[in-house]
């Protein structure tokens, strides 16, 4: 009998990816429109709160003529957000990205339709009333909500619904920052929990669609201009970037702990959580009184840092006032993102390093960029996203190699010091375990014939007298495929069939499959023995 071709292949993908890709184009359009709408709402809220005028022109709260009355504005905004969360949906509280992860992992990628409306409105009010947050987290959550809602209207699986949710989230980030490639990487490093064509392709299409439309609706990139850099390939720059990256790893770990320390503080208050954002607004108002430039998103501050002409006063204000305002208010459970504040704080650390080294304007801009990327890599635990994001928002390609070293150094430090990132810690506190380490299933690397128990007398499958189970595995199939059949059918043993001869050649059991994991366990034990074992001649024990 002629042998059938093996069903094994590098990737699992089918024709439904075309359907998801087509839908992702529409999701990219919707997410871009929502990103534009949210940015306009933030500008409108800022004008209403601080200038008492109806305008969507981009302005900073720092120039408000309210004087000392500016202290009250964030309290009013926090009170409104608290009421929206209490009587609308408490899912609008928080950064945005942890909520998207929670929807993917715990709620089958289903998002309440109210989130698509309440999240951007609450974020616009929180930021427009002076909240020192970024718009990216709410936009990611809102874009993800739109992707989820579209998927819920369609007949799709849970995995496909997750893909469309993440496609909306990536498109939202791409539209906000003009970073389509970094948005795709963020999806892979943080949201998808897999690397497969069936999910990567639709997400990439949605992100690219948003990046394309952004040019027409918000303008072309880069988001931040930088002076021309030269000589960044020198060893001195590389070593400096490595050390600065390590320092930013410590800073990012400290910022995460500071924010969650404030969250713990609010948890011990004997008042309903509805009032917490208003209390957080007190911190914003007081901080804004001493450092007005700490109010709002603060993209103008990032632009100054990346121009290389930031003053010591601005840098110190960001490192002290902005950091405390952001950590305290976000710990109160209000609605706002973490990306822009972290970029600003990291850029300020880098700019301070440039000042201490008496660097030129161009070099100070370079160190601010390195600090910005390293902060993002360490705090979020996404080094590849941080590298590409920093390059896409500045188009500063000469900084690629030092930026890579800084981001990896920061990522290493926080990986050693922090069990969770600033985004996944919230899920951990709710009692859910989330691993960020992705690898090929060990059973995918083992063939069934390596584990099966051979039959002494082969039996033909088509034979009339052969009493074989209805479900079986091929000898050249993977152990993972056999395990999935057992799990779905509730079996403890499978007959193994030779694909070429169509004869039963053995059986495989659950205990056999457990042996398939021995190879991975032995590799891990070998690594542990390498570091833990002390040779007897040096005083160790036998």
XYZ file of N, CA, C and O in Angstrom, residues 216-367:
608
model
N -2.874 59.690 8.021
C -3.887 60.602 7.498
C -4.660 61.309 8.600
O -5.110 62.454 8.404
N -4.823 60.651 9.761
C -5.666 61.214 10.812
C -4.888 61.947 11.895
O -5.392 62.904 12.475
N -3.662 61.501 12.167
C -2.873 62.119 13.237
C -1.514 62.613 12.770
O -0.798 63.252 13.539
N -1.146 62.312 11.540
C 0.149 62.741 11.039
C 1.167 61.616 11.046
O 1.018 60.608 11.746
N 2.212 61.791 10.265
C 3.249 60.774 10.154
C 4.218 60.860 11.330
O 4.316 61.880 12.003
N 4.939 59.757 11.542
C 5.951 59.727 12.595
C 7.236 60.380 12.119
O 7.337 60.846 10.976
N 8.249 60.491 12.960
C 8.270 59.965 14.320
C 7.509 60.853 15.300
O 7.327 62.048 15.063
N 7.084 60.247 16.392
C 6.333 60.989 17.385
C 7.207 62.030 18.076
O 6.747 63.113 18.426
N 8.512 61.697 18.274
C 9.448 62.604 18.931
C 10.672 62.793 18.043
O 11.269 61.816 17.589
N 11.036 64.043 17.820
C 12.207 64.356 17.016
C 13.460 64.338 17.897
O 13.403 64.719 19.070
N 14.575 63.904 17.329
C 15.857 63.900 18.041
C 16.925 64.535 17.177
O 16.855 64.494 15.944
N 17.942 65.136 17.814
C 19.069 65.656 17.028
C 19.844 64.518 16.396
O 19.784 63.367 16.857
N 20.556 64.826 15.333
C 21.347 63.795 14.655
C 22.451 63.293 15.568
O 23.129 64.074 16.243
N 22.627 61.972 15.604
C 23.638 61.355 16.456
C 24.724 60.730 15.603
O 24.474 60.233 14.508
N 25.923 60.738 16.118
C 27.043 60.095 15.423
C 27.965 59.476 16.464
O 28.036 59.927 17.610
N 28.661 58.434 16.061
C 29.628 57.803 16.944
C 29.029 56.938 18.034
O 29.711 56.590 19.000
N 27.763 56.574 17.901
C 27.139 55.770 18.957
C 27.620 54.325 18.958
O 27.284 53.565 19.858
N 28.411 53.958 17.940
C 28.927 52.585 17.893
C 30.197 52.421 18.725
O 30.724 51.318 18.833
N 30.686 53.499 19.313
C 31.920 53.412 20.086
C 31.720 52.559 21.335
O 30.618 52.483 21.895
N 32.782 51.934 21.779
C 32.721 51.050 22.944
C 32.287 51.826 24.187
O 31.563 51.307 25.036
N 32.703 53.084 24.294
C 32.330 53.883 25.464
C 30.818 54.031 25.555
O 30.231 53.929 26.644
N 30.165 54.273 24.435
C 28.710 54.384 24.436
C 28.069 53.048 24.802
O 27.076 52.998 25.537
N 28.624 51.971 24.271
C 28.054 50.650 24.539
C 28.160 50.299 26.015
O 27.200 49.818 26.633
N 29.328 50.527 26.609
C 29.508 50.210 28.021
C 28.662 51.123 28.906
O 28.092 50.693 29.915
N 28.568 52.393 28.513
C 27.713 53.315 29.266
C 26.255 52.891 29.207
O 25.533 52.957 30.214
N 25.798 52.444 28.025
C 24.429 51.975 27.873
C 24.177 50.730 28.721
O 23.099 50.574 29.314
N 25.167 49.867 28.795
C 25.021 48.650 29.596
C 24.839 49.003 31.075
O 23.961 48.458 31.758
N 25.651 49.933 31.572
C 25.544 50.329 32.982
C 24.255 51.090 33.256
O 23.588 50.874 34.282
N 23.878 51.982 32.329
C 22.642 52.727 32.505
C 21.442 51.788 32.478
O 20.481 51.954 33.235
N 21.499 50.760 31.619
C 20.424 49.779 31.573
C 20.284 49.033 32.882
O 19.172 48.813 33.368
N 21.421 48.652 33.479
C 21.359 47.997 34.780
C 20.754 48.897 35.844
O 19.951 48.456 36.673
N 21.126 50.188 35.818
C 20.559 51.138 36.773
C 19.061 51.283 36.572
O 18.283 51.303 37.541
N 18.631 51.357 35.310
C 17.197 51.494 35.038
C 16.434 50.243 35.438
O 15.241 50.312 35.763
N 17.101 49.091 35.418
C 16.446 47.888 35.930
C 16.101 48.030 37.397
O 15.007 47.649 37.841
N 17.007 48.605 38.159
C 16.735 48.860 39.577
C 15.630 49.895 39.743
O 14.749 49.752 40.600
N 15.685 50.957 38.929
C 14.673 52.009 39.031
C 13.286 51.469 38.680
O 12.296 51.756 39.358
N 13.198 50.673 37.614
C 11.897 50.142 37.207
C 11.329 49.204 38.262
O 10.120 49.220 38.526
N 12.192 48.400 38.880
C 11.727 47.541 39.979
C 11.230 48.390 41.144
O 10.197 48.087 41.760
N 11.952 49.471 41.444
C 11.539 50.357 42.526
C 10.218 51.043 42.239
O 9.371 51.182 43.132
N 10.008 51.472 40.982
C 8.755 52.139 40.628
C 7.568 51.185 40.747
O 6.485 51.563 41.190
N 7.778 49.942 40.337
C 6.705 48.953 40.454
C 6.334 48.729 41.913
O 5.148 48.713 42.282
N 7.333 48.585 42.761
C 7.073 48.363 44.180
C 6.442 49.594 44.826
O 5.581 49.472 45.713
N 6.848 50.776 44.378
C 6.269 52.002 44.932
C 4.790 52.097 44.594
O 3.958 52.415 45.458
N 4.443 51.812 43.346
C 3.052 51.912 42.935
C 2.176 50.914 43.689
O 1.080 51.254 44.170
N 2.661 49.683 43.830
C 1.859 48.676 44.528
C 1.870 48.894 46.045
O 0.946 48.457 46.737
N 2.888 49.566 46.555
C 2.865 49.940 47.972
C 1.741 50.938 48.234
O 1.022 50.840 49.234
N 1.561 51.897 47.319
C 0.446 52.837 47.448
C -0.900 52.113 47.287
O -1.876 52.442 47.969
N -0.939 51.133 46.394
C -2.175 50.366 46.232
C -2.520 49.627 47.516
O -3.691 49.581 47.927
N -1.521 49.049 48.169
C -1.752 48.394 49.463
C -2.239 49.392 50.500
O -3.090 49.066 51.342
N -1.700 50.597 50.438
C -2.124 51.637 51.368
C -3.602 51.959 51.196
O -4.356 52.087 52.176
N -4.033 52.057 49.948
C -5.450 52.330 49.701
C -6.331 51.159 50.125
O -7.472 51.364 50.562
N -5.818 49.945 49.996
C -6.598 48.773 50.399
C -6.912 48.788 51.895
O -7.897 48.184 52.330
N -6.087 49.462 52.679
C -6.285 49.502 54.126
C -7.149 50.680 54.576
O -7.394 50.844 55.777
N -7.580 51.511 53.614
C -8.450 52.623 53.980
C -9.857 52.113 54.296
O -10.354 51.195 53.629
N -10.477 52.712 55.275
C -11.816 52.288 55.676
C -12.886 53.120 54.960
O -13.849 53.587 55.581
N -12.701 53.287 53.668
C -13.696 53.962 52.832
C -13.890 53.131 51.568
O -13.008 52.365 51.175
N -15.028 53.270 50.934
C -15.331 52.517 49.726
C -14.353 52.892 48.612
O -13.943 54.053 48.494
N -14.000 51.894 47.784
C -13.013 52.156 46.723
C -13.491 53.197 45.722
O -12.691 53.743 44.955
N -14.776 53.477 45.712
C -15.290 54.507 44.806
C -14.646 55.866 45.075
O -14.465 56.687 44.169
N -14.252 56.099 46.351
C -13.678 57.389 46.727
C -12.162 57.434 46.545
O -11.574 58.506 46.658
N -11.561 56.299 46.281
C -10.096 56.282 46.184
C -9.543 57.181 45.083
O -8.553 57.894 45.304
N -10.103 57.153 43.845
C -9.556 58.046 42.809
C -9.589 59.517 43.192
O -8.696 60.281 42.822
N -10.616 59.915 43.956
C -10.666 61.313 44.407
C -9.547 61.594 45.399
O -8.925 62.672 45.371
N -9.268 60.617 46.283
C -8.154 60.780 47.216
C -6.835 60.815 46.444
O -5.931 61.609 46.753
N -6.724 59.952 45.430
C -5.543 60.013 44.572
C -5.418 61.347 43.884
O -4.308 61.848 43.650
N -6.572 61.964 43.565
C -6.546 63.285 42.949
C -5.969 64.356 43.851
O -5.403 65.342 43.368
N -6.084 64.159 45.173
C -5.458 65.107 46.107
C -3.947 65.098 45.912
O -3.292 66.156 45.877
N -3.389 63.887 45.787
C -1.947 63.786 45.541
C -1.540 64.432 44.239
O -0.493 65.090 44.154
N -2.360 64.254 43.210
C -2.065 64.888 41.918
C -2.098 66.404 42.049
O -1.204 67.116 41.561
N -3.132 66.916 42.715
C -3.274 68.363 42.842
C -2.143 68.995 43.621
O -1.600 70.036 43.219
N -1.765 68.371 44.743
C -0.660 68.918 45.543
C 0.643 68.859 44.765
O 1.431 69.821 44.748
N 0.895 67.716 44.101
C 2.116 67.601 43.301
C 2.147 68.595 42.164
O 3.189 69.192 41.864
N 0.974 68.805 41.532
C 0.904 69.763 40.435
C 1.120 71.186 40.881
O 1.561 72.042 40.101
N 0.806 71.464 42.144
C 1.036 72.808 42.673
C 2.525 73.131 42.705
O 2.939 74.263 42.423
N 3.346 72.135 43.023
C 4.790 72.342 43.083
C 5.462 72.091 41.727
O 6.496 72.695 41.425
N 4.878 71.198 40.927
C 5.469 70.866 39.638
C 4.346 70.755 38.604
O 3.870 69.666 38.296
N 3.889 71.880 38.052
C 2.757 71.867 37.114
C 3.002 70.996 35.885
O 2.047 70.448 35.326
N 4.259 70.856 35.466
C 4.529 70.068 34.262
C 4.351 68.575 34.506
O 4.442 67.770 33.585
N 4.092 68.195 35.751
C 3.806 66.798 36.049
C 2.365 66.422 35.789
O 2.013 65.241 35.845
N 1.516 67.387 35.492
C 0.113 67.128 35.221
C -0.076 66.652 33.781
O 0.632 67.088 32.870
N -1.049 65.777 33.580
C -1.375 65.329 32.233
C -0.401 64.299 31.690
O 0.476 63.788 32.393
N -0.571 63.978 30.404
C 0.247 62.937 29.758
C 1.716 63.311 29.774
O 2.588 62.503 30.087
N 2.033 64.532 29.393
C 3.417 64.995 29.447
C 4.265 64.632 28.251
O 5.490 64.512 28.373
N 3.646 64.467 27.066
C 4.453 64.200 25.870
C 5.427 65.340 25.586
O 6.508 65.126 25.009
N 5.046 66.570 25.987
C 5.941 67.705 25.778
C 7.214 67.549 26.607
O 8.306 67.942 26.175
N 7.101 66.969 27.799
C 8.299 66.725 28.614
C 9.216 65.701 27.964
O 10.446 65.846 27.972
N 8.620 64.640 27.403
C 9.426 63.623 26.714
C 10.132 64.250 25.517
O 11.308 63.963 25.250
N 9.436 65.123 24.803
C 10.047 65.782 23.647
C 11.249 66.620 24.061
O 12.290 66.623 23.382
N 11.142 67.339 25.189
C 12.264 68.147 25.672
C 13.442 67.253 26.048
O 14.604 67.548 25.726
N 13.165 66.146 26.717
C 14.244 65.218 27.099
C 14.971 64.673 25.872
O 16.202 64.571 25.861
N 14.213 64.342 24.830
C 14.814 63.758 23.633
C 15.415 64.810 22.714
O 16.072 64.458 21.729
N 15.219 66.085 23.009
C 15.940 67.146 22.300
C 17.301 67.399 22.939
O 18.150 68.067 22.349
N 17.478 66.918 24.154
C 18.761 67.072 24.828
C 18.944 68.377 25.552
O 20.060 68.693 25.983
N 17.885 69.171 25.721
C 18.025 70.474 26.385
C 17.161 70.574 27.643
O 16.705 71.652 28.010
N 16.936 69.453 28.309
C 16.162 69.464 29.552
C 16.995 70.070 30.675
O 18.183 69.769 30.830
N 16.383 70.909 31.465
C 17.080 71.540 32.586
C 17.118 70.589 33.781
O 16.340 69.634 33.867
N 18.008 70.879 34.713
C 18.081 70.082 35.934
C 16.763 70.162 36.703
O 16.296 69.167 37.281
N 16.131 71.325 36.707
C 14.856 71.489 37.392
C 13.779 70.571 36.834
O 13.010 69.953 37.587
N 13.706 70.472 35.503
C 12.725 69.592 34.868
C 13.020 68.128 35.191
O 12.116 67.351 35.512
N 14.302 67.765 35.112
C 14.677 66.369 35.361
C 14.347 65.968 36.800
O 13.752 64.912 37.049
N 14.730 66.804 37.754
C 14.461 66.496 39.165
C 12.961 66.481 39.432
O 12.454 65.627 40.190
N 12.229 67.400 38.812
C 10.779 67.426 38.983
C 10.126 66.140 38.505
O 9.213 65.608 39.148
N 10.601 65.625 37.364
C 10.060 64.362 36.844
C 10.410 63.201 37.767
O 9.556 62.361 38.094
N 11.673 63.159 38.203
C 12.130 62.029 39.016
C 11.458 61.982 40.384
O 11.233 60.896 40.923
N 11.125 63.126 40.939
C 10.543 63.144 42.289
C 9.031 63.377 42.228
O 8.235 62.513 42.611
N 8.629 64.549 41.732
C 7.208 64.902 41.769
C 6.370 64.015 40.847
O 5.354 63.456 41.254
N 6.786 63.900 39.592
C 6.013 63.101 38.630
C 5.916 61.651 39.076
O 4.843 61.035 38.988
N 7.029 61.089 39.564
C 7.029 59.693 40.002
C 6.052 59.469 41.145
O 5.268 58.511 41.137
N 6.090 60.361 42.130
C 5.197 60.206 43.277
C 3.734 60.443 42.878
O 2.834 59.726 43.326
N 3.487 61.453 42.054
C 2.122 61.721 41.600
C 1.555 60.521 40.849
O 0.412 60.107 41.076
N 2.350 59.961 39.953
C 1.893 58.832 39.146
C 1.652 57.591 40.005
O 0.591 56.955 39.911
N 2.612 57.244 40.853
C 2.483 56.036 41.659
C 1.317 56.138 42.635
O 0.545 55.186 42.809
N 1.166 57.297 43.277
C 0.112 57.477 44.266
C -1.266 57.430 43.612
O -2.167 56.730 44.077
N -1.425 58.166 42.510
C -2.742 58.243 41.883
C -3.121 56.939 41.190
O -4.284 56.516 41.245
N -2.169 56.258 40.550
C -2.491 54.985 39.904
C -2.773 53.911 40.946
O -3.599 53.019 40.730
N -2.104 54.000 42.085
C -2.397 53.079 43.166
C -3.794 53.239 43.719
O -4.327 52.319 44.356
N -4.417 54.385 43.467
C -5.782 54.624 43.945
C -6.820 53.916 43.102
O -8.005 53.923 43.443
N -6.403 53.325 41.971
C -7.341 52.578 41.140
C -8.062 53.401 40.107
O -9.104 52.992 39.600
N -7.536 54.550 39.739
C -8.166 55.358 38.712
C -7.844 54.785 37.336
O -7.156 53.774 37.210
N -8.313 55.427 36.284
C -8.150 54.930 34.928
C -7.021 55.671 34.235
O -7.069 56.890 34.089
N -5.988 54.938 33.823
C -4.858 55.579 33.156
C -3.781 54.580 32.812
O -3.706 53.495 33.398
N -2.921 54.950 31.858
C -1.881 54.048 31.398
C -0.542 54.295 32.064
O -0.329 55.313 32.724
N 0.364 53.347 31.876
C 1.678 53.413 32.525
C 2.805 53.733 31.551
O 3.906 54.087 31.973
N 2.557 53.609 30.259
C 3.656 53.667 29.296
C 4.305 55.046 29.251
O 5.526 55.174 29.425
N 3.529 56.095 29.017
C 4.098 57.435 28.905
C 4.810 57.882 30.180
O 5.926 58.429 30.109
N 4.237 57.687 31.381
C 4.979 58.070 32.592
C 6.291 57.314 32.753
O 7.303 57.897 33.155
N 6.295 56.016 32.435
C 7.533 55.249 32.553
C 8.578 55.735 31.564
O 9.770 55.821 31.883
N 8.147 56.065 30.354
C 9.082 56.614 29.365
C 9.681 57.920 29.866
O 10.890 58.167 29.709
N 8.847 58.754 30.456
C 9.310 60.047 30.948
C 10.316 59.875 32.086
O 11.368 60.528 32.113
N 10.007 58.990 33.035
C 10.901 58.781 34.171
C 12.215 58.167 33.716
O 13.297 58.591 34.140
N 12.141 57.175 32.832
C 13.373 56.588 32.306
C 14.199 57.584 31.525
O 15.435 57.635 31.646
N 13.536 58.416 30.717
C 14.258 59.440 29.976
C 14.913 60.454 30.896
O 16.025 60.942 30.614
N 14.260 60.767 32.021
C 14.832 61.709 32.980
C 16.082 61.134 33.644
O 17.067 61.850 33.861
N 16.049 59.825 33.955
C 17.247 59.189 34.527
C 18.396 59.251 33.532
O 19.540 59.582 33.875
N 18.104 58.962 32.257
C 19.146 59.033 31.240
C 19.672 60.443 31.049
O 20.882 60.659 30.902
N 18.758 61.424 31.038
C 19.183 62.824 30.888
C 20.032 63.270 32.064
O 21.014 64.022 31.888
N 19.696 62.811 33.276
C 20.517 63.146 34.440
C 21.911 62.557 34.310
O 22.914 63.211 34.646
N 21.996 61.328 33.790
C 23.308 60.720 33.560
C 24.111 61.549 32.561
O 25.322 61.741 32.716
N 23.433 62.076 31.533
C 24.113 62.922 30.568
C 24.605 64.209 31.177
O 25.717 64.672 30.871
N 23.814 64.800 32.062
C 24.231 66.024 32.748
C 25.444 65.767 33.640
O 26.403 66.549 33.665
N 25.414 64.656 34.384
C 26.521 64.344 35.288
C 27.808 64.079 34.525
O 28.913 64.323 35.033
N 27.672 63.571 33.296
C 28.846 63.300 32.468
C 29.269 64.510 31.649
O 30.215 64.417 30.853
N 28.567 65.647 31.844
C 28.864 66.888 31.109
C 28.838 66.640 29.597
O 29.728 67.067 28.857
N 27.813 65.919 29.162
C 27.700 65.560 27.752
C 27.172 66.726 26.937
O 26.597 67.688 27.460
N 27.331 66.625 25.623
C 26.780 67.619 24.713
C 25.272 67.444 24.623
O 24.697 66.490 25.156
N 24.614 68.382 23.942
C 23.165 68.303 23.779
C 22.775 67.016 23.068
O 21.824 66.324 23.456
N 23.521 66.675 22.016
C 23.211 65.458 21.278
C 23.386 64.219 22.153
O 22.565 63.298 22.118
N 24.450 64.201 22.957
C 24.691 63.053 23.826
C 23.640 62.949 24.927
O 23.217 61.848 25.307
N 23.182 64.093 25.454
C 22.135 64.053 26.467
C 20.839 63.484 25.887
O 20.132 62.715 26.548
N 20.534 63.840 24.649
C 19.359 63.270 23.994
C 19.519 61.762 23.818
O 18.566 60.993 24.007
N 20.729 61.349 23.479
C 21.015 59.920 23.318
C 20.804 59.166 24.622
O 20.134 58.125 24.657
N 21.327 59.701 25.725
C 21.179 59.012 27.015
C 19.739 59.017 27.491
O 19.289 58.059 28.135
